[in-house]
Short mmCIF file of C-alpha atoms and ligand atoms in Angstrom, two decimals:
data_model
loop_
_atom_site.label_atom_id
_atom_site.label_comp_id
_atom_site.label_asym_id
_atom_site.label_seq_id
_atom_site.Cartn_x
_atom_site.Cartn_y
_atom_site.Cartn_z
CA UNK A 1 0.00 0.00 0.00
CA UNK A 2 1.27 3.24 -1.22
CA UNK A 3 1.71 5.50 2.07
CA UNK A 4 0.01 8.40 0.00
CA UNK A 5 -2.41 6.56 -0.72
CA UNK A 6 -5.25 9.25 -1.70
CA UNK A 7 -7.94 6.59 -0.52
CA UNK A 8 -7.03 6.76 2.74
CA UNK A 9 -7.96 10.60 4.37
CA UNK A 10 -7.16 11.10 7.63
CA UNK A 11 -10.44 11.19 9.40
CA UNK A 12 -9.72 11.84 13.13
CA UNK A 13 -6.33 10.68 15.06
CA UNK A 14 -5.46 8.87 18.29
CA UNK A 15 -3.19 9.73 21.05
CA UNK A 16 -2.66 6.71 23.44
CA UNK A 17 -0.72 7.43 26.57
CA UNK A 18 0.84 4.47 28.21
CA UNK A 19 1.76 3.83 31.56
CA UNK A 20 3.90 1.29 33.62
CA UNK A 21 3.11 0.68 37.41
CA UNK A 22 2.01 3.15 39.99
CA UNK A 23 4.55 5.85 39.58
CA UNK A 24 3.94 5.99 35.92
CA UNK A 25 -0.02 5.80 36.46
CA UNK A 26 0.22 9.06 38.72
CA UNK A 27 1.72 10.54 35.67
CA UNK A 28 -0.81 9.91 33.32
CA UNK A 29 -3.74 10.53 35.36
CA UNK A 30 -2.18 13.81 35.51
CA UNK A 31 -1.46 14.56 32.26
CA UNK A 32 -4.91 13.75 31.68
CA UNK A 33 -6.50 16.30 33.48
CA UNK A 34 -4.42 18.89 32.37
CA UNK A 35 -5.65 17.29 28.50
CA UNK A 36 -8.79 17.71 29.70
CA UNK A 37 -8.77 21.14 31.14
CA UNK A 38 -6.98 22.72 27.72
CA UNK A 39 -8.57 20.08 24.68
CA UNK A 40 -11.74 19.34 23.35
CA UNK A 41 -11.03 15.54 23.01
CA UNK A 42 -12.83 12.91 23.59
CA UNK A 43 -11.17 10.82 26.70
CA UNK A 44 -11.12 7.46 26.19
CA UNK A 45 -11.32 4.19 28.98
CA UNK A 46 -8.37 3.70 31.51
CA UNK A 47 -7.53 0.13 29.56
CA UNK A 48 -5.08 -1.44 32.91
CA UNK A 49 -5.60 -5.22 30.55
CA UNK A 50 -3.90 -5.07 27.60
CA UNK A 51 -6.50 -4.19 24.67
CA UNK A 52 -6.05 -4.72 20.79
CA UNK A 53 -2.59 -3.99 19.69
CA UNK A 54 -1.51 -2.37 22.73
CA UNK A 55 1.21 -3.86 24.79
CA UNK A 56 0.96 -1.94 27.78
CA UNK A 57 -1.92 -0.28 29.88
CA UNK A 58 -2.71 2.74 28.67
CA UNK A 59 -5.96 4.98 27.97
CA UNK A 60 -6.93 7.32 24.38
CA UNK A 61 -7.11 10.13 23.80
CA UNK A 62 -9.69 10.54 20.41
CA UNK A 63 -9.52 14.40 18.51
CA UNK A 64 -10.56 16.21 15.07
CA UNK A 65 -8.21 16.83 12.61
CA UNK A 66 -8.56 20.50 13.93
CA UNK A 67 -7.31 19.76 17.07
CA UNK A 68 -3.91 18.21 15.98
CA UNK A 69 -1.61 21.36 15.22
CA UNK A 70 -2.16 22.09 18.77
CA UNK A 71 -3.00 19.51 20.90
CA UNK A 72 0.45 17.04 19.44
CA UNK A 73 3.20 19.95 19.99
CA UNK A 74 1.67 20.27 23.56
CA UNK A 75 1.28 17.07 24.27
CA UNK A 76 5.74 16.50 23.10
CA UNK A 77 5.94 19.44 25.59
CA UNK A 78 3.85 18.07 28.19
CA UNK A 79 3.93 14.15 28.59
CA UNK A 80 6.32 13.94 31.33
CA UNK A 81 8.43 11.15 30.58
CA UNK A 82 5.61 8.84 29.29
CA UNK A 83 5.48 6.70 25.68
CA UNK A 84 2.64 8.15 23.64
CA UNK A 85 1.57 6.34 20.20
CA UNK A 86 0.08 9.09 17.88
CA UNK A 87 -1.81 7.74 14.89
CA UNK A 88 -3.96 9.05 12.16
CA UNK A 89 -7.41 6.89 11.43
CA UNK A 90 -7.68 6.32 7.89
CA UNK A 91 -9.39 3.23 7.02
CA UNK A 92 -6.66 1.19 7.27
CA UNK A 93 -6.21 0.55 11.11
CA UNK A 94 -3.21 -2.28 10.36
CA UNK A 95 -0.94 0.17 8.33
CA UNK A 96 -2.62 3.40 10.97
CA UNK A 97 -0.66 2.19 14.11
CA UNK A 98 2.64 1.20 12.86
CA UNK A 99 3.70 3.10 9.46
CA UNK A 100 2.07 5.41 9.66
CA UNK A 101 2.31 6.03 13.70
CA UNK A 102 4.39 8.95 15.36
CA UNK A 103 5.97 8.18 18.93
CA UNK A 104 6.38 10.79 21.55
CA UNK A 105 9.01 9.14 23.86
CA UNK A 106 9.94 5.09 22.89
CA UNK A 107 8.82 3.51 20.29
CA UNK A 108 6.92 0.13 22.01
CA UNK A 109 5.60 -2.91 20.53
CA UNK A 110 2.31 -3.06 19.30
CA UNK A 111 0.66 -5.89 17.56
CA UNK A 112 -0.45 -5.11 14.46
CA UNK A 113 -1.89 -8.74 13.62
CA UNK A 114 -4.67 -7.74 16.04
CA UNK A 115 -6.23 -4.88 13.77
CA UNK A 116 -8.13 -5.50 10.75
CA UNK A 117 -6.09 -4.39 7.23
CA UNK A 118 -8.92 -2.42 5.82
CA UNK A 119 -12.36 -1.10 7.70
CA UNK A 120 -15.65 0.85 6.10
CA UNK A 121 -16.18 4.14 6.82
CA UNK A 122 -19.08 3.45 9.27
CA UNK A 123 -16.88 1.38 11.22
CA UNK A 124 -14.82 4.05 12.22
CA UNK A 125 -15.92 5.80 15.10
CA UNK A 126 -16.70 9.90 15.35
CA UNK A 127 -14.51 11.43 17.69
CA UNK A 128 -17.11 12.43 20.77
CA UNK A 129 -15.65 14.99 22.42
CA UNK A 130 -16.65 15.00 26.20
CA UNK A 131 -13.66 17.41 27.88
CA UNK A 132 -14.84 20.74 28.90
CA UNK A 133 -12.04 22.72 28.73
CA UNK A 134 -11.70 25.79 31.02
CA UNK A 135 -8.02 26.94 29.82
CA UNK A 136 -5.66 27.34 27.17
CA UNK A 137 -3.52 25.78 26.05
CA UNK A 138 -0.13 27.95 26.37
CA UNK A 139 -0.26 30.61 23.49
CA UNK A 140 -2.96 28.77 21.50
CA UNK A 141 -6.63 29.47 21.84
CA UNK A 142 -9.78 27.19 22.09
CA UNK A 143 -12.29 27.22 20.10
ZN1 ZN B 1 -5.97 4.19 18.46
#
């Protein structure tokens, strides 16, 4: 599959923030608020069992296109130490979380075999955002 592919828009992206034992936990349950306080995301499950193609416990973060050029650059300011797996959604989830992924931090293992090559468009799920934000992000401003 080419990777510019012009079948494959980017219809929403994930940001999932994993965690490793208590310490790291704190962290992300931290970062978390402060996502929710500055982004309107859509917060995902606390996943502590290993989900999907994931290969460590972790929760998601869901967001608009919109949202990307500045929620990402704050989020490589602001994760504190923890791996974060950035990936668009096209409609190829396979190909979605490893080439065309970003890391913020180490690169883990996922497990690609776990994700179907190719989905419809009404299998991919909206982005719902449920974050009210009540600040700003640094410079940038909310919507
Ligand atoms: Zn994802």
């Amino acid at each position: 599959m080419p990777m510019t592919d012009p079948e494959l828009p980017i219809v929403s992206w994930h940001a999932h923030v994993y965690f490793d034992g208590a310490e790291q936990r704190a962290r992300a349950a931290a970062l978390r608020e402060m996502i929710a306080r500055r982004f309107a995301v859509q917060l995902g499950r606390w996943h502590e069992v290993l989900v999907g193609p994931h290969t460590r416990p972790m929760y998601q973060v869901a967001f608009d296109v919109a949202v990307f050029a500045r929620f990402v650059p704050w989020l490589a300011l602001h994760r504190d130490g923890l791996d974060v797996l950035v990936h668009p959604n096209t409609l190829a989830p396979r190909a979605d979380h490893v080439q065309h992924a970003l890391w913020l931090g180490q690169r883990l293992a996922v497990k690609p075999e776990t994700l179907p090559e190719r989905i419809s468009a009404e299998q991919e799920d909206p982005v719902r955002v449920n974050t009210q934000p009540d600040l700003g992000a640094g410079q940038a401003q909310q919507p």
